[in-house]
PDB file of C-alpha atoms in Angstrom:
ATOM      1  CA  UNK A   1     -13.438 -20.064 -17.707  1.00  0.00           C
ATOM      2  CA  UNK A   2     -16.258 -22.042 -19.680  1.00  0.00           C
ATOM      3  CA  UNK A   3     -18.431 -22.405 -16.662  1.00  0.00           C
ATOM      4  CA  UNK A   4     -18.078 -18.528 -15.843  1.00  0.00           C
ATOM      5  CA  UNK A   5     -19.095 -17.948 -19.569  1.00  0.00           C
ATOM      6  CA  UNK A   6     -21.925 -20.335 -18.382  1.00  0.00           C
ATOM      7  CA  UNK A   7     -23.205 -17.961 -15.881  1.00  0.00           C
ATOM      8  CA  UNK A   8     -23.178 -15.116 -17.511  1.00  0.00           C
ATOM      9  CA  UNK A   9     -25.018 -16.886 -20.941  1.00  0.00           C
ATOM     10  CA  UNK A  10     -27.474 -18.020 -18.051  1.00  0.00           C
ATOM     11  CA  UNK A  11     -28.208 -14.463 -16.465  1.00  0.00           C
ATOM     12  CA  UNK A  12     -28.324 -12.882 -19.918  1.00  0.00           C
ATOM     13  CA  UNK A  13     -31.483 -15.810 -20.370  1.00  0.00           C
ATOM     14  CA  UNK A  14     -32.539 -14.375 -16.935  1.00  0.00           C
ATOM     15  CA  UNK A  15     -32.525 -11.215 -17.335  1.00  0.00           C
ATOM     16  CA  UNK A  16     -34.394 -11.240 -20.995  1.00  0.00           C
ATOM     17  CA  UNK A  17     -37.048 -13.788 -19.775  1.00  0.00           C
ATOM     18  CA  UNK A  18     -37.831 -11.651 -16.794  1.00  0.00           C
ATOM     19  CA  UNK A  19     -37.834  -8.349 -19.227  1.00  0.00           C
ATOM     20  CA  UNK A  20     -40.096 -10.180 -21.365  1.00  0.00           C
ATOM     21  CA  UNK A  21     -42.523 -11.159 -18.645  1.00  0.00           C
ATOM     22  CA  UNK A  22     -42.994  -7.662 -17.136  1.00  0.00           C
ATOM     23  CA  UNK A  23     -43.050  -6.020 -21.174  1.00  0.00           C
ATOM     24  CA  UNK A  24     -45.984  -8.361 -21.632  1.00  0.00           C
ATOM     25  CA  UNK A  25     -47.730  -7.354 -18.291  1.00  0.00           C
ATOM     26  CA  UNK A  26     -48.010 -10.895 -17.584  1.00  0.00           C
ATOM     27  CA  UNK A  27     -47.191 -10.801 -14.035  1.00  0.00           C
ATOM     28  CA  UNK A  28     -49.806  -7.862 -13.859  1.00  0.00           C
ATOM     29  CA  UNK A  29     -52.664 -10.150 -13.781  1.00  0.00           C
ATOM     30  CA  UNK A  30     -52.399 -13.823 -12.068  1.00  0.00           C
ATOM     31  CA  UNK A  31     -55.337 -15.351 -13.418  1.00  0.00           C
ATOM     32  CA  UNK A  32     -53.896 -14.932 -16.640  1.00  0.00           C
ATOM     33  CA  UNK A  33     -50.582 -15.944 -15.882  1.00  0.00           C
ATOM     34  CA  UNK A  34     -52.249 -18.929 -13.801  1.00  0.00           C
ATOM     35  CA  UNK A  35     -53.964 -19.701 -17.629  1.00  0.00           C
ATOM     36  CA  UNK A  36     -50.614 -19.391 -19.678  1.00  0.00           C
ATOM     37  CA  UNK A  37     -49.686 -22.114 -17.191  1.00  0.00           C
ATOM     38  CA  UNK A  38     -52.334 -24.148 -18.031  1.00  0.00           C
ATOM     39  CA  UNK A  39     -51.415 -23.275 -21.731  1.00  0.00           C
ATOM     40  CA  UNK A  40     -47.871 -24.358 -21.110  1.00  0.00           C
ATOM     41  CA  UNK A  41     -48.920 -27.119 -19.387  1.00  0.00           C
ATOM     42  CA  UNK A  42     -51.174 -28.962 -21.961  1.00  0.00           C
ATOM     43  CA  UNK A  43     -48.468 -27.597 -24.763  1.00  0.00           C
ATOM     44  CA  UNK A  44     -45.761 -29.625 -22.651  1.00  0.00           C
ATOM     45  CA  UNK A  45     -48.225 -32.515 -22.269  1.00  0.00           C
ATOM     46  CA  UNK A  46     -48.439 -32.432 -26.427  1.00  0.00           C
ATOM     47  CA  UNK A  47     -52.076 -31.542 -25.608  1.00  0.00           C
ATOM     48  CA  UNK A  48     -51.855 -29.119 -28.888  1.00  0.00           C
ATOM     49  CA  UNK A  49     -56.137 -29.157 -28.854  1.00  0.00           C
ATOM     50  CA  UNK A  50     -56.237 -27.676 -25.263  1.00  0.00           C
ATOM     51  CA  UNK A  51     -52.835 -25.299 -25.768  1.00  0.00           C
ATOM     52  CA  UNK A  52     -54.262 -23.753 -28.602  1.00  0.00           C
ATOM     53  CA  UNK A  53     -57.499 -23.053 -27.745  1.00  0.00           C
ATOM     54  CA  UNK A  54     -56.039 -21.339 -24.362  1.00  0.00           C
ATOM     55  CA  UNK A  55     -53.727 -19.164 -26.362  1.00  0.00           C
ATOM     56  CA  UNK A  56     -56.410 -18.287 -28.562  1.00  0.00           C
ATOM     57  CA  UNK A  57     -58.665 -17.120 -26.088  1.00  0.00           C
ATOM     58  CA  UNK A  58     -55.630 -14.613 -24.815  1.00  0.00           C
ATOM     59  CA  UNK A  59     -55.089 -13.375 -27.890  1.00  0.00           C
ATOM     60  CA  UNK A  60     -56.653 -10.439 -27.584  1.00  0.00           C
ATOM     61  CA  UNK A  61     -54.897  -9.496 -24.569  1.00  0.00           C
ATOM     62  CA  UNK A  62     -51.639 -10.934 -24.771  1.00  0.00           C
ATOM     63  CA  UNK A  63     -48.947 -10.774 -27.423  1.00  0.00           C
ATOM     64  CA  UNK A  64     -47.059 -14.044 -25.959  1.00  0.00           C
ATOM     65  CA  UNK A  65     -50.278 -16.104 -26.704  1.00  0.00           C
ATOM     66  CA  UNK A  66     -50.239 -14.641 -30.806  1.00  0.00           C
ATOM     67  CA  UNK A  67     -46.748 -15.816 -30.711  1.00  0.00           C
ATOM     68  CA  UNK A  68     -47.836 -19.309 -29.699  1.00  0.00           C
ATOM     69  CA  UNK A  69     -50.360 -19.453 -32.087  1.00  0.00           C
ATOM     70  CA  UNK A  70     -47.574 -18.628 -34.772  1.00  0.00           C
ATOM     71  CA  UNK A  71     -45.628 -21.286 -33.765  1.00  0.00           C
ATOM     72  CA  UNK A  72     -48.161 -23.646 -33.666  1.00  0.00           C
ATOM     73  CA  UNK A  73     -49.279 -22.946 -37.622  1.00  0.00           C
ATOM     74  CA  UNK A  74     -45.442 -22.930 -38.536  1.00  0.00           C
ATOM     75  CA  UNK A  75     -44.865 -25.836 -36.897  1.00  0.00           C
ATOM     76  CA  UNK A  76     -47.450 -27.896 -37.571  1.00  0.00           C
ATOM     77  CA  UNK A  77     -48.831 -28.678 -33.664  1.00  0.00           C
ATOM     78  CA  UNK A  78     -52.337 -30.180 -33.789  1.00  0.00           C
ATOM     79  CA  UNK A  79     -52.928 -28.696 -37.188  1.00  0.00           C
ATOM     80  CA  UNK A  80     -51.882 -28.097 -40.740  1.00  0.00           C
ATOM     81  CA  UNK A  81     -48.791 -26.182 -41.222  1.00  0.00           C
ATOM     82  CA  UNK A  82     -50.048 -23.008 -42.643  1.00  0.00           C
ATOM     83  CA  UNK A  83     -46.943 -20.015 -43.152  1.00  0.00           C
ATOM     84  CA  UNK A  84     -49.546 -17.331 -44.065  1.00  0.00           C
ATOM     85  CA  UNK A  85     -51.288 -17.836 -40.642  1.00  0.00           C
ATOM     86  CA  UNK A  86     -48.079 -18.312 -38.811  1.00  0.00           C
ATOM     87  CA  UNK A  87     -46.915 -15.172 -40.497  1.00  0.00           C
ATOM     88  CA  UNK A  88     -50.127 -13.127 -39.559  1.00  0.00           C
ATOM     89  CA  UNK A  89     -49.915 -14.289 -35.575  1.00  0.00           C
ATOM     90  CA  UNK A  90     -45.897 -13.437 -35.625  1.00  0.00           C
ATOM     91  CA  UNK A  91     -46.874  -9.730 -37.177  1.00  0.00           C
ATOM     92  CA  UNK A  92     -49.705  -9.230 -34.323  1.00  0.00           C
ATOM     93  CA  UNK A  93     -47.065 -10.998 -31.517  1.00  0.00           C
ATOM     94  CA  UNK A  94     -44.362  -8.386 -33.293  1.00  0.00           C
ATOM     95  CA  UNK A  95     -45.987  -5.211 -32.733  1.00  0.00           C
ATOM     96  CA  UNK A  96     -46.365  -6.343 -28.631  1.00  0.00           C
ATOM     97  CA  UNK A  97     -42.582  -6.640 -28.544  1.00  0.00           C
ATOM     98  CA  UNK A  98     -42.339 -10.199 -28.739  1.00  0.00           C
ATOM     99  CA  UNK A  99     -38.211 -10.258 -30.214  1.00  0.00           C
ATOM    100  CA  UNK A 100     -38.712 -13.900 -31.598  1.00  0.00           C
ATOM    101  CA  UNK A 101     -42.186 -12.512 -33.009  1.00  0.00           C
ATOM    102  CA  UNK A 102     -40.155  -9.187 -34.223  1.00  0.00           C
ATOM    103  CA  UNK A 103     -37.567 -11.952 -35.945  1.00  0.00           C
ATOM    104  CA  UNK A 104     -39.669 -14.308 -37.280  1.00  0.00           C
ATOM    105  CA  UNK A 105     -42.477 -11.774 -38.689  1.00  0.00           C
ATOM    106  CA  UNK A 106     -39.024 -10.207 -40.410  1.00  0.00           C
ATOM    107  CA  UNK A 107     -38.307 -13.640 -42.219  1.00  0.00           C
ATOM    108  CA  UNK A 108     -42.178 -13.915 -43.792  1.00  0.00           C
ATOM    109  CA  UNK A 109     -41.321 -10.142 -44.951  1.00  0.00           C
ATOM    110  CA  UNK A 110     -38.141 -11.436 -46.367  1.00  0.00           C
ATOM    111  CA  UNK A 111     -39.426 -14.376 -47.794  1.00  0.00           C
ATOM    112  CA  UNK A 112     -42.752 -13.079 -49.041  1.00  0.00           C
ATOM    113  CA  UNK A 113     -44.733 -15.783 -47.306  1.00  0.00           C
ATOM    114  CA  UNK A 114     -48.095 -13.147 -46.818  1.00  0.00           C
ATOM    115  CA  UNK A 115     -47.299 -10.411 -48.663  1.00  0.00           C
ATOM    116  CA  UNK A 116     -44.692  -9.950 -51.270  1.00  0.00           C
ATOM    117  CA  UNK A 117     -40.609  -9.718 -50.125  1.00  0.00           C
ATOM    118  CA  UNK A 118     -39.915  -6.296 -48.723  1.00  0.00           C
ATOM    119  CA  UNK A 119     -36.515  -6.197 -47.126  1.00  0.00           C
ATOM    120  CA  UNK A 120     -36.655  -2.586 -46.143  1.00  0.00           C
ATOM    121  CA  UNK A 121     -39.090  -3.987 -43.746  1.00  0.00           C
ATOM    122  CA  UNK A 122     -37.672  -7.575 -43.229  1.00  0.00           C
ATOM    123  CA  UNK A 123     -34.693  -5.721 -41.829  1.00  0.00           C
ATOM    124  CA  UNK A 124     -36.560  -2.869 -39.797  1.00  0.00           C
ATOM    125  CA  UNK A 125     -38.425  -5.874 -38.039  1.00  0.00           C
ATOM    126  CA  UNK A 126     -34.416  -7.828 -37.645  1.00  0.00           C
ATOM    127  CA  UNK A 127     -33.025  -4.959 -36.281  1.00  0.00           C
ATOM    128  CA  UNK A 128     -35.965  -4.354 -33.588  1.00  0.00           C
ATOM    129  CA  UNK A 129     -35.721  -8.083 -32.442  1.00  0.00           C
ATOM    130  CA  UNK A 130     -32.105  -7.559 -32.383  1.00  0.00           C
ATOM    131  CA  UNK A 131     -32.602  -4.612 -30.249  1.00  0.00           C
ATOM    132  CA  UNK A 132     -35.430  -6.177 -28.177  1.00  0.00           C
ATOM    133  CA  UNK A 133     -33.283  -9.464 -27.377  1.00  0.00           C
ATOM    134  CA  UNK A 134     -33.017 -11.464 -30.183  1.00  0.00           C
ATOM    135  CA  UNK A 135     -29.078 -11.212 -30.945  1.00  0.00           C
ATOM    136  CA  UNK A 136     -28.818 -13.279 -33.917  1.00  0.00           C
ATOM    137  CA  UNK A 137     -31.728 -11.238 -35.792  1.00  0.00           C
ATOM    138  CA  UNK A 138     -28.404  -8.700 -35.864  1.00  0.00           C
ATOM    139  CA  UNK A 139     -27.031 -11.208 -38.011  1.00  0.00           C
ATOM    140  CA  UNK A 140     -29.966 -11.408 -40.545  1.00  0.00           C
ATOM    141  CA  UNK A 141     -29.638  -7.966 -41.395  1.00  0.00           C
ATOM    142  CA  UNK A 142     -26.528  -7.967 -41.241  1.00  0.00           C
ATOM    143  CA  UNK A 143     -26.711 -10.226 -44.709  1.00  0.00           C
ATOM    144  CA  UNK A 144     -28.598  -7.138 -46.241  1.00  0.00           C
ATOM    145  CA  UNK A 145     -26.441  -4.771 -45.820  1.00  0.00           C
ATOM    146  CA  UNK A 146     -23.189  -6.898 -46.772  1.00  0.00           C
ATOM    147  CA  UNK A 147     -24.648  -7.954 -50.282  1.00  0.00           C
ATOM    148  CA  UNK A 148     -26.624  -4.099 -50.640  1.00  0.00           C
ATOM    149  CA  UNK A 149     -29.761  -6.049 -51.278  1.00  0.00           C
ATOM    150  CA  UNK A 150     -32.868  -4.235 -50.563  1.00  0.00           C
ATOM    151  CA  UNK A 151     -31.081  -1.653 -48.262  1.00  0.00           C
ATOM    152  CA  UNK A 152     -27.840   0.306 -49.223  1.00  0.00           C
ATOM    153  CA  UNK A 153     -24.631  -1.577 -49.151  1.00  0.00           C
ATOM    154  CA  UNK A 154     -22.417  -0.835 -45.789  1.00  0.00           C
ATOM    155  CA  UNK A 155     -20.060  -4.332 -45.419  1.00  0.00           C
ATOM    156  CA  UNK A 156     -18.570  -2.287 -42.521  1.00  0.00           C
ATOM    157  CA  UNK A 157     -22.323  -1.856 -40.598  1.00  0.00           C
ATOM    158  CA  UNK A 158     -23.463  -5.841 -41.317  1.00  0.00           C
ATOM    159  CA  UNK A 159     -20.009  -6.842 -40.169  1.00  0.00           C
ATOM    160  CA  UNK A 160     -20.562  -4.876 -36.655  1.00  0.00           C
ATOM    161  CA  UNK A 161     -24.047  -5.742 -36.659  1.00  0.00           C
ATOM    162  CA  UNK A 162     -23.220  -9.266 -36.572  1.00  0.00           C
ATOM    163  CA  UNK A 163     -20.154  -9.055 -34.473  1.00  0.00           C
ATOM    164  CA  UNK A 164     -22.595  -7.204 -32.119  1.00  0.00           C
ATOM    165  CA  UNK A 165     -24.498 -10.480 -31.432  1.00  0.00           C
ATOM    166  CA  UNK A 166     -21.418 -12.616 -31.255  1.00  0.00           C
ATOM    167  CA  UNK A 167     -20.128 -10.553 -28.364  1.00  0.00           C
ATOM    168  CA  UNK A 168     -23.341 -10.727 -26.993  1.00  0.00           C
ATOM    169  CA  UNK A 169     -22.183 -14.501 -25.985  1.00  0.00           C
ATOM    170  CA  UNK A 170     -24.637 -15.960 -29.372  1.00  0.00           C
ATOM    171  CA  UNK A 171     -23.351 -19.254 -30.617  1.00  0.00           C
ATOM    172  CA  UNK A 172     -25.176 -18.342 -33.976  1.00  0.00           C
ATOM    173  CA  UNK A 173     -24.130 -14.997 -33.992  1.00  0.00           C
ATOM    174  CA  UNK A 174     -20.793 -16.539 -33.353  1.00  0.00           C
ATOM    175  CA  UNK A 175     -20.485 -19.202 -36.171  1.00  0.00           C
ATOM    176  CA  UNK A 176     -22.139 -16.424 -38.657  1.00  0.00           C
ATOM    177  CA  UNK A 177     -19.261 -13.830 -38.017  1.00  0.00           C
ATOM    178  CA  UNK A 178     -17.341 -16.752 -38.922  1.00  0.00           C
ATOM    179  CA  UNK A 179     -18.830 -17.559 -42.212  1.00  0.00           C
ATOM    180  CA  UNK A 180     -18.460 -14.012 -43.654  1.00  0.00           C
ATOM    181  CA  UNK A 181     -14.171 -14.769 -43.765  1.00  0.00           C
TER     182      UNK A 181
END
């Protein structure tokens, strides 16, 4: 039974990845996809100098590269951690349909890391990444709407929104569902 759960986790992964890859047109061109390899590459090698400065020269193209260059202010890879310029590469990587972007340019909104805290939009930009792939972002608004804060308060919408991404097979989603009882 677990390992049949296993396969079906493992084609959901599939199936998103691949959806991701053709949303971001990055099988449209191979030199660039033969760069984000190079990219990966040198980010797998901790070669942060060389991974950045390929992502940054996609940029302009390529919404998966502004995600990476979020990630790499956020977390601190070959530079100083700086929220504000992780939270203005997750807002450009969010409006390509990036989920994660979607999700985590929702939690700068929440927490007022570039701009001050709007959850109307924090939980527009949850509910897109939900929508887009990103189960557990289902989960983040679902918090909104159970404690009426910054949207109107529906305990009966977060609790399906939530239970949405648990049956979705997310271990998250799963152990948040939990939490509310």
């Amino acid at each position: 039974m677990v390992f049949c759960h296993a396969i079906y986790f493992m084609r959901k992964i599939f199936c998103f990845v691949w959806c991701l890859v053709f949303s971001c047109g990055l099988l449209a061109d191979p030199k660039q996809q033969m760069v984000l390899k190079k990219a990966e590459l040198a980010l797998a090698n901790s070669d942060y100098s060389a991974a950045y400065d390929i992502y940054h020269k996609l940029a302009a193209k390529n919404p998966l590269a502004k995600f990476y260059l979020g990630v790499f202010y956020k977390n601190g890879w070959g530079r100083a951690v700086d929220y504000k310029k992780a939270c203005f590469w997750f807002e450009q990587a969010a409006k390509g349909t990036i989920p994660t972007a979607e999700h985590e340019f929702g939690e700068c909104l929440a927490h007022g890391i570039s701009s001050p805290v709007d959850i109307p939009k924090a939980v527009y930009w949850y509910e897109r990444a939900a929508i887009h792939g990103h189960f557990l972002s289902s989960c983040f608004a679902a918090d909104y709407y159970l404690r009426g804060e910054g949207v109107a308060k529906d305990v009966g919408k977060g609790l399906e929104m939530c239970a949405q991404a648990a049956r979705a097979a997310s271990p998250p989603a799963m152990m948040k569902m939990a939490s509310f009882y």
